[in-house]
Amino acid sequence: MILIVTGATGGIGSCVVKKAMQSPAVEKIYGMYRKEEKFNHLFAHAENKLVRVRYNAAQSNENLQFLHALREINCETVVCVHTAFCLEPLLRVGTYLPEDIKKNVSVNVVNMVLLVNELIRLHHTKGIRLRIINIDSGAADRPLEGWGLYCASKAYANMFLKTVRLENPQVGIVSYEPGVVDTPMQEKIRQTDSAVCGQTELFRAYFEKGMLRSPETVAADILARFVENWDVRHFKEGYRTE
């Protein structure tokens, strides 16, 4: 089995990669990332089973590199855990800079569609058994002040993957809601001006009361349920799970 992890330098993504390195079920890990220095720091002593794949929708040459890396995959089963999402800008509509919009859409929409499109192509052309695990968020279902682009892109990802699932019922696709997790993303939220983002105080309270899940716990749950054991009940009961 090959495991693809997007956002390999993020809170959940890096923990998934590290735990997968110890899993006998995973033969090779494709760690997909945007930040070179952070990847090198996290995985300086990584095992040979980790393949580094840099990608960035804003850089066409890097797009070609990551698509080429995916096309070299030749195995029976591929599992993709999609954790890569850009939270910024945490601003109200009307105050975005053009580059803020471009970065958010590039990471949250363009990169995701490029990746899934290539995985579906591999599924059909090479007969690969494919599973896609999308890290979900409550922001996909309800508007939050200051979170406009993030909410919209999370909703986009869910609807796009529902369409992929409709077109490809033999592909296992699930959207996993991890709850509120203690990641760098949460730290950014707590540092945001509450006058801009209405939920800032709520997330600060979650942190102060010790209500955040650890990314290590979430990663272990993902590996156990969707990589090593693959509980098919989730796909019979519906697209989303907790």
CSV table of C-alpha atoms in Angstrom, one decimal:
chain,number,residue,atom,x,y,z
A,1,MET,CA,0.0,0.0,0.0
A,2,ILE,CA,1.1,3.5,-0.8
A,3,LEU,CA,-0.1,6.4,1.5
A,4,ILE,CA,-0.3,9.9,0.1
A,5,VAL,CA,-0.4,12.7,2.8
A,6,THR,CA,-1.1,16.2,1.7
A,7,GLY,CA,-0.1,19.0,4.2
A,8,ALA,CA,2.7,16.7,5.4
A,9,THR,CA,4.2,19.6,7.5
A,10,GLY,CA,0.9,20.5,9.2
A,11,GLY,CA,-0.3,19.5,12.6
A,12,ILE,CA,-2.4,16.5,11.6
A,13,GLY,CA,-0.5,15.7,8.4
A,14,SER,CA,2.9,15.4,10.0
A,15,CYS,CA,1.5,13.1,12.7
A,16,VAL,CA,-0.1,10.9,10.1
A,17,VAL,CA,3.3,10.6,8.3
A,18,LYS,CA,5.2,9.8,11.4
A,19,LYS,CA,2.7,7.1,12.6
A,20,ALA,CA,2.6,5.6,9.1
A,21,MET,CA,6.4,5.2,9.1
A,22,GLN,CA,5.8,2.7,11.9
A,23,SER,CA,2.9,0.9,10.2
A,24,PRO,CA,3.7,-2.5,8.5
A,25,ALA,CA,0.6,-1.9,6.3
A,26,VAL,CA,2.2,1.0,4.6
A,27,GLU,CA,5.0,0.3,2.1
A,28,LYS,CA,5.7,3.8,1.0
A,29,ILE,CA,4.6,7.3,2.0
A,30,TYR,CA,4.3,10.3,-0.4
A,31,GLY,CA,4.6,13.3,1.8
A,32,MET,CA,3.3,16.3,-0.1
A,33,TYR,CA,4.3,19.8,1.2
A,34,ARG,CA,4.8,23.4,0.3
A,35,LYS,CA,7.4,24.5,2.9
A,36,GLU,CA,10.8,23.0,2.2
A,37,GLU,CA,12.5,24.2,5.4
A,38,LYS,CA,9.8,22.9,7.7
A,39,PHE,CA,9.7,19.5,5.9
A,40,ASN,CA,13.4,19.1,6.3
A,41,HIS,CA,13.2,19.9,10.0
A,42,LEU,CA,10.3,17.5,10.6
A,43,PHE,CA,11.7,14.6,8.6
A,44,ALA,CA,15.5,15.0,8.7
A,45,HIS,CA,16.0,11.4,9.8
A,46,ALA,CA,13.0,9.9,8.0
A,47,GLU,CA,13.1,6.3,6.7
A,48,ASN,CA,13.5,5.4,3.1
A,49,LYS,CA,9.8,4.7,2.8
A,50,LEU,CA,9.1,8.5,2.8
A,51,VAL,CA,9.1,10.1,-0.6
A,52,ARG,CA,9.1,13.9,-0.6
A,53,VAL,CA,6.8,15.6,-3.1
A,54,ARG,CA,6.7,19.4,-3.2
A,55,TYR,CA,3.7,21.0,-4.8
A,56,ASN,CA,2.3,24.5,-5.2
A,57,ALA,CA,-0.5,25.5,-7.5
A,58,ALA,CA,1.0,29.0,-7.9
A,59,GLN,CA,4.2,27.4,-9.4
A,60,SER,CA,3.5,25.5,-12.7
A,61,ASN,CA,6.8,23.7,-12.6
A,62,GLU,CA,6.1,22.2,-9.2
A,63,ASN,CA,2.7,21.1,-10.4
A,64,LEU,CA,4.4,19.2,-13.2
A,65,GLN,CA,6.8,17.6,-10.7
A,66,PHE,CA,4.1,16.4,-8.3
A,67,LEU,CA,1.9,15.1,-11.1
A,68,HIS,CA,4.9,13.2,-12.6
A,69,ALA,CA,5.6,11.7,-9.1
A,70,LEU,CA,2.0,10.5,-8.9
A,71,ARG,CA,2.1,9.0,-12.4
A,72,GLU,CA,5.0,6.8,-11.3
A,73,ILE,CA,2.9,5.1,-8.7
A,74,ASN,CA,2.4,1.4,-9.5
A,75,CYS,CA,0.8,-0.6,-6.7
A,76,GLU,CA,-2.4,-2.4,-5.8
A,77,THR,CA,-3.8,0.1,-3.2
A,78,VAL,CA,-3.4,3.9,-2.8
A,79,VAL,CA,-4.8,5.8,0.2
A,80,CYS,CA,-4.7,9.6,0.2
A,81,VAL,CA,-5.2,11.5,3.4
A,82,HIS,CA,-5.9,15.1,2.4
A,83,THR,CA,-5.1,17.5,5.3
A,84,ALA,CA,-3.7,20.5,3.3
A,85,PHE,CA,-5.9,23.6,3.8
A,86,CYS,CA,-5.0,27.2,4.0
A,87,LEU,CA,-6.8,29.1,6.8
A,88,GLU,CA,-5.7,32.6,5.8
A,89,PRO,CA,-6.9,35.3,5.3
A,90,LEU,CA,-8.8,35.6,8.5
A,91,LEU,CA,-10.4,38.8,7.4
A,92,ARG,CA,-13.8,40.2,6.6
A,93,VAL,CA,-14.9,40.3,3.0
A,94,GLY,CA,-13.9,43.7,1.5
A,95,THR,CA,-10.5,43.7,3.2
A,96,TYR,CA,-8.8,40.9,1.2
A,97,LEU,CA,-5.8,41.6,-0.8
A,98,PRO,CA,-5.7,40.0,-4.3
A,99,GLU,CA,-2.7,37.8,-3.3
A,100,ASP,CA,-4.7,36.5,-0.2
A,101,ILE,CA,-7.5,35.3,-2.5
A,102,LYS,CA,-5.1,33.7,-5.0
A,103,LYS,CA,-3.2,31.8,-2.3
A,104,ASN,CA,-6.3,30.5,-0.6
A,105,VAL,CA,-7.9,29.3,-3.7
A,106,SER,CA,-4.7,27.8,-5.1
A,107,VAL,CA,-4.1,25.7,-2.0
A,108,ASN,CA,-7.6,24.8,-1.0
A,109,VAL,CA,-9.2,24.4,-4.4
A,110,VAL,CA,-6.7,24.1,-7.3
A,111,ASN,CA,-4.2,21.8,-5.6
A,112,MET,CA,-7.0,19.5,-4.3
A,113,VAL,CA,-8.7,19.2,-7.7
A,114,LEU,CA,-5.3,18.5,-9.5
A,115,LEU,CA,-4.5,15.8,-7.0
A,116,VAL,CA,-7.9,14.1,-7.0
A,117,ASN,CA,-8.2,14.3,-10.8
A,118,GLU,CA,-4.8,12.5,-11.1
A,119,LEU,CA,-5.7,9.9,-8.6
A,120,ILE,CA,-9.0,9.1,-10.4
A,121,ARG,CA,-7.1,8.9,-13.7
A,122,LEU,CA,-4.6,6.4,-12.1
A,123,HIS,CA,-7.6,4.4,-10.7
A,124,HIS,CA,-9.0,4.0,-14.2
A,125,THR,CA,-5.9,3.5,-16.2
A,126,LYS,CA,-3.9,1.3,-13.8
A,127,GLY,CA,-6.7,-0.4,-11.9
A,128,ILE,CA,-5.5,0.9,-8.6
A,129,ARG,CA,-7.7,0.4,-5.5
A,130,LEU,CA,-8.2,3.9,-4.3
A,131,ARG,CA,-9.3,5.5,-1.0
A,132,ILE,CA,-9.5,9.2,-0.3
A,133,ILE,CA,-9.8,10.6,3.2
A,134,ASN,CA,-10.7,14.3,3.4
A,135,ILE,CA,-10.2,16.2,6.7
A,136,ASP,CA,-13.5,17.9,7.2
A,137,SER,CA,-14.5,20.9,9.3
A,138,GLY,CA,-17.7,22.4,10.7
A,139,ALA,CA,-16.7,25.5,8.7
A,140,ALA,CA,-18.0,23.7,5.6
A,141,ASP,CA,-21.6,23.8,6.9
A,142,ARG,CA,-21.9,27.2,8.5
A,143,PRO,CA,-20.6,30.7,7.8
A,144,LEU,CA,-18.2,32.2,10.3
A,145,GLU,CA,-17.2,35.9,10.5
A,146,GLY,CA,-13.7,36.4,9.1
A,147,TRP,CA,-13.6,32.9,7.7
A,148,GLY,CA,-15.2,33.5,4.3
A,149,LEU,CA,-12.7,31.9,2.0
A,150,TYR,CA,-11.9,29.0,4.4
A,151,CYS,CA,-15.6,28.2,4.8
A,152,ALA,CA,-16.2,28.3,1.1
A,153,SER,CA,-13.2,26.2,0.2
A,154,LYS,CA,-14.2,23.5,2.7
A,155,ALA,CA,-17.7,23.4,1.3
A,156,TYR,CA,-16.2,23.2,-2.2
A,157,ALA,CA,-14.0,20.3,-1.2
A,158,ASN,CA,-17.0,18.3,0.2
A,159,MET,CA,-19.2,18.9,-2.8
A,160,PHE,CA,-16.4,18.1,-5.3
A,161,LEU,CA,-15.6,14.8,-3.5
A,162,LYS,CA,-19.3,13.9,-3.3
A,163,THR,CA,-19.4,14.3,-7.1
A,164,VAL,CA,-16.3,12.2,-7.5
A,165,ARG,CA,-17.9,9.5,-5.3
A,166,LEU,CA,-21.1,9.6,-7.4
A,167,GLU,CA,-19.1,9.2,-10.6
A,168,ASN,CA,-16.8,6.5,-9.1
A,169,PRO,CA,-18.8,4.4,-6.6
A,170,GLN,CA,-16.0,1.8,-6.4
A,171,VAL,CA,-13.6,4.4,-4.9
A,172,GLY,CA,-13.7,4.7,-1.1
A,173,ILE,CA,-14.2,8.4,-0.2
A,174,VAL,CA,-14.9,9.7,3.3
A,175,SER,CA,-14.9,13.1,4.9
A,176,TYR,CA,-13.5,12.8,8.4
A,177,GLU,CA,-14.4,15.4,11.1
A,178,PRO,CA,-11.6,15.3,13.7
A,179,GLY,CA,-13.2,17.9,16.0
A,180,VAL,CA,-11.1,20.8,17.4
A,181,VAL,CA,-7.5,19.8,17.2
A,182,ASP,CA,-4.4,21.4,18.9
A,183,THR,CA,-2.6,22.4,15.8
A,184,PRO,CA,-0.7,25.6,14.5
A,185,MET,CA,-4.0,26.5,12.7
A,186,GLN,CA,-5.8,26.7,16.1
A,187,GLU,CA,-3.0,28.8,17.5
A,188,LYS,CA,-3.5,31.3,14.6
A,189,ILE,CA,-7.2,31.4,15.3
A,190,ARG,CA,-6.6,32.2,19.0
A,191,GLN,CA,-4.3,35.1,18.0
A,192,THR,CA,-6.9,36.7,15.7
A,193,ASP,CA,-8.6,39.9,16.7
A,194,SER,CA,-12.1,38.9,18.0
A,195,ALA,CA,-13.5,42.0,16.3
A,196,VAL,CA,-12.6,40.5,13.0
A,197,CYS,CA,-13.4,36.8,13.8
A,198,GLY,CA,-16.5,36.3,16.0
A,199,GLN,CA,-15.4,32.8,17.1
A,200,THR,CA,-12.0,33.7,18.5
A,201,GLU,CA,-13.1,33.8,22.1
A,202,LEU,CA,-14.8,30.5,21.8
A,203,PHE,CA,-11.6,28.8,20.5
A,204,ARG,CA,-9.6,30.4,23.3
A,205,ALA,CA,-12.0,29.0,25.8
A,206,TYR,CA,-11.6,25.5,24.2
A,207,PHE,CA,-7.9,25.8,24.6
A,208,GLU,CA,-7.9,27.1,28.2
A,209,LYS,CA,-10.3,24.3,29.3
A,210,GLY,CA,-8.2,21.6,27.7
A,211,MET,CA,-10.9,20.6,25.2
A,212,LEU,CA,-8.6,20.2,22.1
A,213,ARG,CA,-7.8,16.8,20.7
A,214,SER,CA,-4.1,16.1,20.1
A,215,PRO,CA,-3.0,15.7,16.5
A,216,GLU,CA,-1.3,12.4,17.5
A,217,THR,CA,-4.6,11.0,18.7
A,218,VAL,CA,-6.4,12.1,15.5
A,219,ALA,CA,-3.6,10.6,13.3
A,220,ALA,CA,-3.7,7.3,15.1
A,221,ASP,CA,-7.5,7.2,14.6
A,222,ILE,CA,-7.1,7.9,10.9
A,223,LEU,CA,-4.5,5.1,10.5
A,224,ALA,CA,-6.5,2.6,12.4
A,225,ARG,CA,-9.9,3.2,10.8
A,226,PHE,CA,-9.1,4.2,7.2
A,227,VAL,CA,-5.6,2.9,6.3
A,228,GLU,CA,-4.8,-0.3,8.3
A,229,ASN,CA,-8.4,-1.7,8.7
A,230,TRP,CA,-10.6,0.2,6.3
A,231,ASP,CA,-14.0,0.1,8.0
A,232,VAL,CA,-16.4,-0.1,5.0
A,233,ARG,CA,-19.4,0.7,7.2
A,234,HIS,CA,-18.6,4.4,6.8
A,235,PHE,CA,-19.1,4.2,3.1
A,236,LYS,CA,-22.4,2.3,3.3
A,237,GLU,CA,-23.8,4.7,5.9
A,238,GLY,CA,-22.8,7.9,4.2
A,239,TYR,CA,-20.0,10.2,3.1
A,240,ARG,CA,-19.2,11.9,6.3
A,241,THR,CA,-18.0,10.5,9.6
A,242,GLU,CA,-16.5,11.6,12.9
